[in-house]
Short mmCIF file of C-alpha atoms and ligand atoms in Angstrom, two decimals:
data_model
loop_
_atom_site.label_atom_id
_atom_site.label_comp_id
_atom_site.label_asym_id
_atom_site.label_seq_id
_atom_site.Cartn_x
_atom_site.Cartn_y
_atom_site.Cartn_z
CA MET R 11 69.96 67.13 116.01
CA ALA R 12 70.17 66.10 112.46
CA HIS R 13 71.85 62.84 112.95
CA THR R 14 70.03 61.36 115.92
CA LEU R 15 67.15 62.29 114.01
CA GLY R 16 68.39 60.61 110.72
CA PHE R 17 68.91 63.32 108.71
CA GLU R 18 72.21 63.40 106.31
CA SER R 19 72.95 67.25 107.41
CA TYR R 20 71.24 69.93 109.46
CA THR R 21 70.26 71.53 106.29
CA ASP R 22 67.91 69.24 105.47
CA LEU R 23 65.96 69.39 108.76
CA ALA R 24 66.00 73.33 108.80
CA TYR R 25 64.28 73.30 105.42
CA LEU R 26 61.87 71.04 107.24
CA GLU R 27 61.52 72.93 110.49
CA ARG R 28 61.00 76.02 108.18
CA ARG R 29 58.15 74.44 106.68
CA ARG R 30 59.96 74.74 103.04
CA PHE R 31 57.59 72.26 101.28
CA ASP R 32 57.57 73.93 97.92
CA TYR R 33 61.31 74.54 97.15
CA THR R 34 64.57 72.79 97.24
CA GLN R 35 67.97 73.69 98.05
CA GLN R 36 68.99 73.72 94.22
CA ASP R 37 66.12 76.30 94.08
CA ALA R 38 67.71 78.43 96.75
CA ALA R 39 71.35 78.10 94.73
CA ASN R 40 69.38 78.92 91.63
CA PHE R 41 67.96 82.01 92.80
CA ARG R 42 71.15 83.49 94.63
CA ARG R 43 73.14 82.86 91.23
CA GLN R 44 70.16 85.79 89.73
CA ILE R 45 70.84 87.84 92.43
CA LYS R 46 74.97 87.30 91.27
CA GLU R 47 74.34 88.00 87.85
CA ILE R 48 71.70 91.00 88.35
CA VAL R 49 71.50 93.02 91.61
CA THR R 50 75.49 92.64 92.23
CA PRO R 51 76.62 94.46 89.93
CA ALA R 52 73.79 97.03 90.05
CA VAL R 53 74.73 97.58 93.40
CA ALA R 54 78.65 97.64 92.65
CA ALA R 55 77.59 100.52 90.24
CA ILE R 56 75.63 102.36 92.83
CA ARG R 57 78.29 102.09 95.79
CA GLU R 58 80.92 103.32 92.59
CA ARG R 59 78.48 106.32 92.37
CA GLN R 60 78.12 106.80 96.39
CA ARG R 61 81.68 107.17 96.48
CA GLN R 62 81.85 109.86 93.94
CA LEU R 63 79.26 111.41 95.98
CA LEU R 64 81.09 111.14 99.12
CA GLY R 65 84.40 112.72 97.93
CA VAL R 66 86.48 109.49 99.16
CA ASP R 67 89.12 107.80 97.46
CA LYS R 68 87.79 103.89 98.26
CA LEU R 69 83.64 103.51 100.06
CA ARG R 70 84.85 101.53 103.15
CA TYR R 71 82.42 99.37 105.06
CA TYR R 72 81.48 102.23 107.48
CA ASP R 73 80.41 104.58 104.53
CA GLU R 74 78.20 102.50 102.85
CA ALA R 75 75.13 103.76 105.06
CA LEU R 76 75.71 107.11 104.34
CA ILE R 77 73.95 107.57 101.10
CA PHE R 78 74.50 111.29 100.83
CA PRO R 79 77.63 113.45 101.98
CA GLU R 80 75.18 116.37 103.94
CA GLY R 81 73.70 113.44 105.72
CA ASN R 82 70.78 111.10 105.08
CA ALA R 83 66.80 111.83 105.75
CA ASP R 84 65.55 112.33 109.12
CA PRO R 85 61.74 112.16 110.22
CA GLU R 86 60.40 115.52 111.69
CA GLY R 87 58.62 115.29 114.96
CA THR R 88 58.23 113.46 118.04
CA MET R 89 56.92 110.08 118.56
CA GLU R 90 53.32 111.22 119.37
CA GLU R 91 53.68 113.34 115.95
CA LEU R 92 54.92 110.44 114.01
CA VAL R 93 52.28 108.27 115.15
CA GLU R 94 49.50 110.61 114.45
CA LYS R 95 51.06 111.11 110.82
CA ALA R 96 50.91 107.31 110.25
CA LEU R 97 47.07 107.74 111.49
CA ASN R 98 46.15 110.24 108.18
CA MET R 99 48.26 108.74 106.54
CA TYR R 100 46.61 105.12 107.06
CA GLN R 101 43.05 106.77 107.09
CA GLU R 102 43.79 108.67 103.42
CA MET R 103 45.50 105.06 102.12
CA SER R 104 42.45 102.74 102.19
CA PRO R 105 39.36 102.04 104.71
CA GLU R 106 40.72 98.42 105.67
CA THR R 107 44.10 100.39 106.93
CA GLY R 108 41.96 103.27 108.16
CA GLU R 109 40.02 101.23 110.32
CA PHE R 110 43.35 99.07 111.27
CA PHE R 111 45.18 102.01 112.36
CA GLU R 112 42.39 103.61 114.59
CA PHE R 113 42.18 100.40 116.27
CA MET R 114 46.03 100.28 116.93
CA VAL R 115 45.77 103.79 118.44
CA LYS R 116 42.46 103.36 120.16
CA TYR R 117 43.67 100.48 122.14
CA HIS R 118 47.33 101.75 122.37
CA LEU R 119 48.81 98.69 120.84
CA PHE R 120 52.43 100.19 120.60
CA ASP R 121 55.50 99.56 122.83
CA LEU R 122 57.96 102.46 120.52
CA GLU R 123 60.22 104.51 122.99
CA THR R 124 63.74 103.35 123.59
CA ARG R 125 63.99 102.93 127.63
CA PRO R 126 66.99 102.30 130.05
CA GLY R 127 66.49 98.24 130.11
CA LYS R 128 63.95 97.52 127.50
CA ARG R 129 65.14 94.52 125.04
CA MET R 130 66.09 96.02 121.81
CA GLY R 131 64.96 95.56 118.23
CA GLY R 132 61.86 95.48 116.73
CA TYR R 133 58.53 93.39 115.90
CA MET R 134 55.31 92.53 115.50
CA THR R 135 53.48 90.29 117.94
CA SER R 136 49.53 89.72 118.48
CA PHE R 137 47.00 89.33 120.78
CA PRO R 138 44.64 86.43 119.30
CA GLY R 139 42.27 86.50 122.18
CA TYR R 140 41.46 89.99 121.02
CA LYS R 141 42.39 90.02 117.46
CA ALA R 142 44.66 92.41 118.38
CA PRO R 143 47.98 93.40 117.16
CA PHE R 144 51.12 94.83 118.90
CA ILE R 145 53.50 96.51 117.63
CA PHE R 146 57.11 96.72 119.43
CA SER R 147 60.18 98.85 118.49
CA ASN R 148 63.07 101.50 120.06
CA PHE R 149 62.75 104.62 117.97
CA ASN R 150 66.07 106.32 117.79
CA GLY R 151 65.21 109.16 115.85
CA THR R 152 66.42 107.83 112.55
CA SER R 153 64.19 107.13 109.26
CA ALA R 154 63.97 103.63 110.90
CA ASP R 155 61.20 104.83 113.27
CA VAL R 156 59.00 105.45 109.94
CA ASP R 157 60.17 101.93 108.52
CA VAL R 158 58.27 100.77 112.26
CA LEU R 159 55.52 102.63 111.11
CA THR R 160 55.10 100.66 107.46
CA HIS R 161 57.15 97.46 107.90
CA GLU R 162 55.85 96.36 111.37
CA ALA R 163 51.99 98.05 110.52
CA GLY R 164 52.37 95.97 107.34
CA HIS R 165 52.57 92.63 109.23
CA ALA R 166 50.28 94.24 112.04
CA PHE R 167 47.91 94.98 109.40
CA GLN R 168 47.49 91.43 107.69
CA GLY R 169 47.39 89.76 111.04
CA TYR R 170 44.62 92.40 111.70
CA LEU R 171 42.73 91.38 108.41
CA ALA R 172 43.30 87.75 108.95
CA MET R 173 42.57 87.27 112.77
CA ARG R 174 39.12 88.45 111.29
CA SER R 175 38.68 86.44 107.77
CA ILE R 176 40.46 83.21 108.96
CA PRO R 177 39.00 81.16 111.90
CA VAL R 178 41.77 79.24 112.68
CA ARG R 179 44.62 81.08 114.52
CA MET R 180 47.31 79.41 113.28
CA LEU R 181 46.34 79.91 109.76
CA ALA R 182 46.29 83.63 109.99
CA GLY R 183 49.79 83.89 108.80
CA SER R 184 52.16 82.22 106.53
CA THR R 185 55.94 81.13 106.62
CA SER R 186 58.02 84.05 106.36
CA GLU R 187 58.65 84.29 102.74
CA ILE R 188 55.41 85.06 102.27
CA ASN R 189 54.74 87.42 105.75
CA GLU R 190 57.69 89.69 104.82
CA ILE R 191 55.50 90.28 101.45
CA HIS R 192 53.30 91.85 103.72
CA SER R 193 55.53 94.44 105.32
CA MET R 194 58.11 95.24 102.74
CA THR R 195 54.99 95.97 100.18
CA MET R 196 53.67 98.12 102.50
CA GLU R 197 56.66 99.95 102.99
CA HIS R 198 56.62 101.19 99.40
CA PHE R 199 52.66 101.76 99.35
CA ALA R 200 53.39 104.30 101.84
CA TYR R 201 56.04 106.28 99.69
CA PRO R 202 53.03 108.75 98.52
CA TRP R 203 52.97 110.18 102.16
CA MET R 204 56.68 109.97 103.21
CA GLU R 205 56.68 114.14 102.49
CA SER R 206 54.59 114.08 105.72
CA PHE R 207 57.36 112.49 107.64
CA PHE R 208 60.54 113.80 106.05
CA GLY R 209 59.38 117.52 104.49
CA LYS R 210 61.79 118.79 102.19
CA ASN R 211 63.87 115.93 102.48
CA CYS R 212 61.45 113.14 101.26
CA ASP R 213 63.17 112.38 97.70
CA LYS R 214 66.29 111.69 100.04
CA TYR R 215 64.75 109.29 102.06
CA LEU R 216 62.82 107.78 99.11
CA THR R 217 65.94 107.52 97.05
CA ALA R 218 67.68 106.02 100.31
CA HIS R 219 64.74 103.34 100.96
CA LEU R 220 65.18 101.74 97.63
CA ILE R 221 68.79 101.90 97.77
CA GLY R 222 68.72 99.76 101.15
CA ALA R 223 66.07 97.55 99.90
CA LEU R 224 68.08 96.28 96.62
CA ALA R 225 71.76 97.17 98.42
CA VAL R 226 70.91 94.15 100.84
CA ILE R 227 69.90 91.40 99.03
CA PRO R 228 73.39 90.06 97.71
CA TYR R 229 74.40 90.24 101.54
CA MET R 230 71.14 87.95 102.06
CA CYS R 231 72.44 85.77 99.60
CA VAL R 232 75.96 85.63 101.58
CA VAL R 233 74.43 84.66 104.62
CA ASP R 234 72.43 82.14 102.80
CA GLU R 235 75.09 80.65 101.11
CA PHE R 236 77.11 80.76 104.25
CA GLN R 237 74.58 78.44 105.97
CA HIS R 238 74.91 75.98 103.40
CA ARG R 239 78.35 75.51 103.41
CA MET R 240 78.81 75.59 107.29
CA TYR R 241 76.29 72.41 107.63
CA GLU R 242 77.81 70.72 104.64
CA LYS R 243 81.33 70.55 106.77
CA PRO R 244 80.07 70.84 110.26
CA ASP R 245 83.81 70.39 111.57
CA MET R 246 85.65 73.31 109.94
CA ASP R 247 87.66 75.20 112.62
CA ALA R 248 86.84 79.18 113.13
CA HIS R 249 89.39 80.07 110.52
CA GLU R 250 88.05 78.16 107.74
CA ARG R 251 84.65 79.54 108.49
CA ARG R 252 86.08 82.89 108.48
CA ARG R 253 88.00 82.16 105.19
CA VAL R 254 84.28 80.65 103.54
CA TRP R 255 82.80 83.91 104.42
CA ARG R 256 85.19 86.17 103.19
CA GLU R 257 85.34 83.93 100.00
CA ILE R 258 81.42 84.05 99.30
CA GLU R 259 81.07 87.90 100.46
CA LYS R 260 83.68 88.78 97.67
CA GLU R 261 81.44 86.90 94.64
CA TYR R 262 78.10 88.63 95.80
CA MET R 263 79.52 91.60 97.31
CA PRO R 264 82.77 92.73 95.51
CA TRP R 265 82.87 96.52 96.90
CA ARG R 266 83.60 95.36 100.58
CA ASP R 267 86.25 97.17 101.93
CA TYR R 268 87.43 96.72 105.40
CA ASP R 269 89.93 99.16 105.33
CA GLY R 270 92.80 96.90 106.68
CA GLU R 271 90.50 95.90 109.87
CA PRO R 272 92.34 92.05 110.28
CA PHE R 273 89.07 90.26 112.10
CA LEU R 274 87.25 92.00 109.63
CA GLU R 275 89.29 90.90 106.41
CA GLU R 276 89.66 87.35 107.39
CA GLY R 277 86.10 87.03 107.66
CA GLY R 278 84.60 87.89 111.28
CA PHE R 279 81.64 89.54 109.74
CA TRP R 280 79.39 86.98 110.03
CA MET R 281 79.19 86.83 113.64
CA GLN R 282 77.48 90.09 113.63
CA LYS R 283 74.36 88.35 111.85
CA GLN R 284 71.87 86.82 114.61
CA HIS R 285 69.71 85.13 112.49
CA ILE R 286 72.87 82.56 111.96
CA PHE R 287 72.36 81.70 115.24
CA LEU R 288 69.09 82.22 116.07
CA TYR R 289 67.00 81.46 113.32
CA PRO R 290 68.79 79.26 110.67
CA PHE R 291 68.54 79.68 107.47
CA TYR R 292 65.54 82.38 108.07
CA TYR R 293 67.70 85.05 106.11
CA ILE R 294 67.05 84.28 102.44
CA ASP R 295 63.62 84.72 102.92
CA TYR R 296 63.77 88.65 103.19
CA ALA R 297 65.35 88.27 99.48
CA LEU R 298 62.67 86.36 98.24
CA ALA R 299 59.83 88.46 99.99
CA GLN R 300 61.76 91.66 98.45
CA MET R 301 61.38 90.33 94.77
CA CYS R 302 57.59 90.28 95.35
CA ALA R 303 57.56 93.35 97.23
CA PHE R 304 59.56 94.80 94.14
CA GLN R 305 56.88 93.32 91.70
CA TYR R 306 54.04 95.43 93.82
CA TYR R 307 56.16 98.49 93.72
CA GLY R 308 56.35 98.11 90.13
CA ARG R 309 52.37 97.84 89.36
CA MET R 310 51.74 100.56 91.80
CA LYS R 311 53.38 102.91 89.30
CA THR R 312 51.29 101.63 86.59
CA ASP R 313 48.30 100.39 88.31
CA ARG R 314 47.77 101.20 92.11
CA PRO R 315 44.03 99.90 92.53
CA LYS R 316 45.17 96.23 91.13
CA ALA R 317 47.86 96.08 93.33
CA TRP R 318 46.16 97.01 96.27
CA ALA R 319 43.49 94.67 95.88
CA ASP R 320 45.91 91.92 94.66
CA TYR R 321 48.21 93.13 98.15
CA LEU R 322 44.93 92.65 100.19
CA ARG R 323 43.97 89.41 98.80
CA LEU R 324 47.26 87.80 99.65
CA CYS R 325 46.98 89.56 103.38
CA ARG R 326 43.36 87.94 103.72
CA ALA R 327 44.49 84.53 102.41
CA GLY R 328 47.14 84.11 105.73
CA GLY R 329 49.08 81.08 105.89
CA THR R 330 46.03 78.98 104.39
CA ARG R 331 47.42 78.06 101.51
CA GLY R 332 51.42 76.58 100.69
CA TYR R 333 53.86 79.28 99.32
CA PHE R 334 53.32 78.80 95.95
CA GLU R 335 50.02 78.67 95.71
CA LEU R 336 49.82 82.05 97.64
CA LEU R 337 52.00 83.84 95.20
CA GLU R 338 49.56 83.10 92.56
CA VAL R 339 46.44 84.00 94.85
CA GLY R 340 48.74 87.56 94.89
CA ASP R 341 49.09 87.47 91.47
CA LEU R 342 52.84 87.70 91.99
CA LEU R 343 55.69 85.73 89.54
CA ASN R 344 57.56 83.16 91.50
CA PRO R 345 60.83 84.45 92.36
CA PHE R 346 62.71 80.82 91.43
CA ARG R 347 61.36 80.62 88.01
CA ASP R 348 64.01 81.76 85.50
CA GLY R 349 63.85 85.70 84.77
CA ALA R 350 61.45 86.64 87.68
CA VAL R 351 64.35 88.30 89.36
CA ALA R 352 65.21 90.43 86.33
CA ALA R 353 61.55 91.23 86.09
CA SER R 354 61.22 92.09 89.62
CA VAL R 355 64.28 94.36 90.34
CA GLY R 356 65.06 95.76 86.73
CA HIS R 357 62.51 98.77 87.61
CA VAL R 358 63.93 99.60 90.96
CA ILE R 359 67.80 99.46 89.17
CA GLU R 360 66.35 101.83 86.49
CA GLU R 361 64.46 104.55 89.04
CA ILE R 362 67.47 104.53 91.19
CA LYS R 363 69.57 105.24 88.33
CA GLU R 364 67.33 108.27 87.48
CA ARG R 365 67.48 109.37 91.21
CA TYR R 366 71.14 108.89 91.98
ZN1 ZN H 19 59.30 91.62 108.83
#
């Protein structure tokens, strides 16, 4: 595709396809470097602490999801009860979220339960003719169900607001660097209500959620760097591709231990990342957005009303401006600026140290 259209590589084309007009491949590389310097050592320390807590000689890749030896926190209640709890939460959170979630419940704008034959995954979409968001997911009884009611509901809340404040439909949403800020920040705004979902295991959920949000960032950078390397040399064979994956993985995720499984040891793990196949170069957007969500989370700790006002302004602005301009609208540090990664994650790393 890229050669036919006169581009040197698919990467150049993909950046345009993703409407990245504000930053370049070099900026992305500079961002990943900061993650490697700041987040990778912090996550390595968490993984070591996890190894001690689980009481294993080495932390294998299949241990990583288990944050507490006695098991991670699961939400309490049926699907209907969880939706009811979410309704209470959004009513208490703000008048805007209350109105939004009452609308969602009134018009049954969910398909949450897992059924035979239903497609997997979770996402938010919208029916613009009705100014109605819609949430699709597959509940499975784990904390991921609550994440749907905060993350996908964050997307839905933004859609609900923007469809009412922006007359041009295509401008209601932005690119994913911004859209994922809407959803990831809502996960943090929801923290004070997590006791109603997790009861006595609330602290465990909060700790695991923060660790999850931080620990996945180096992996996102592996996915991003891998794709840049792949499209730089598109004629690599399958073995070379796996070798490159494993080499990058060792830089960003030195703790990763495949327990001698030969296919994964030689780099096969990249094939389970559907974004590489379906949404090339998307994945780094989650890391960029999480930096901004962490900034809002830090602000919630010191000045929640300002954090909420800034967030609301960003949501209402939809995609009416470019990426960097929208960051200014939301009073957010540009994650590409030197020092921005440290400023975004510093308080999160400290909080995890206190909790875990
Ligand atoms: Zn999302």
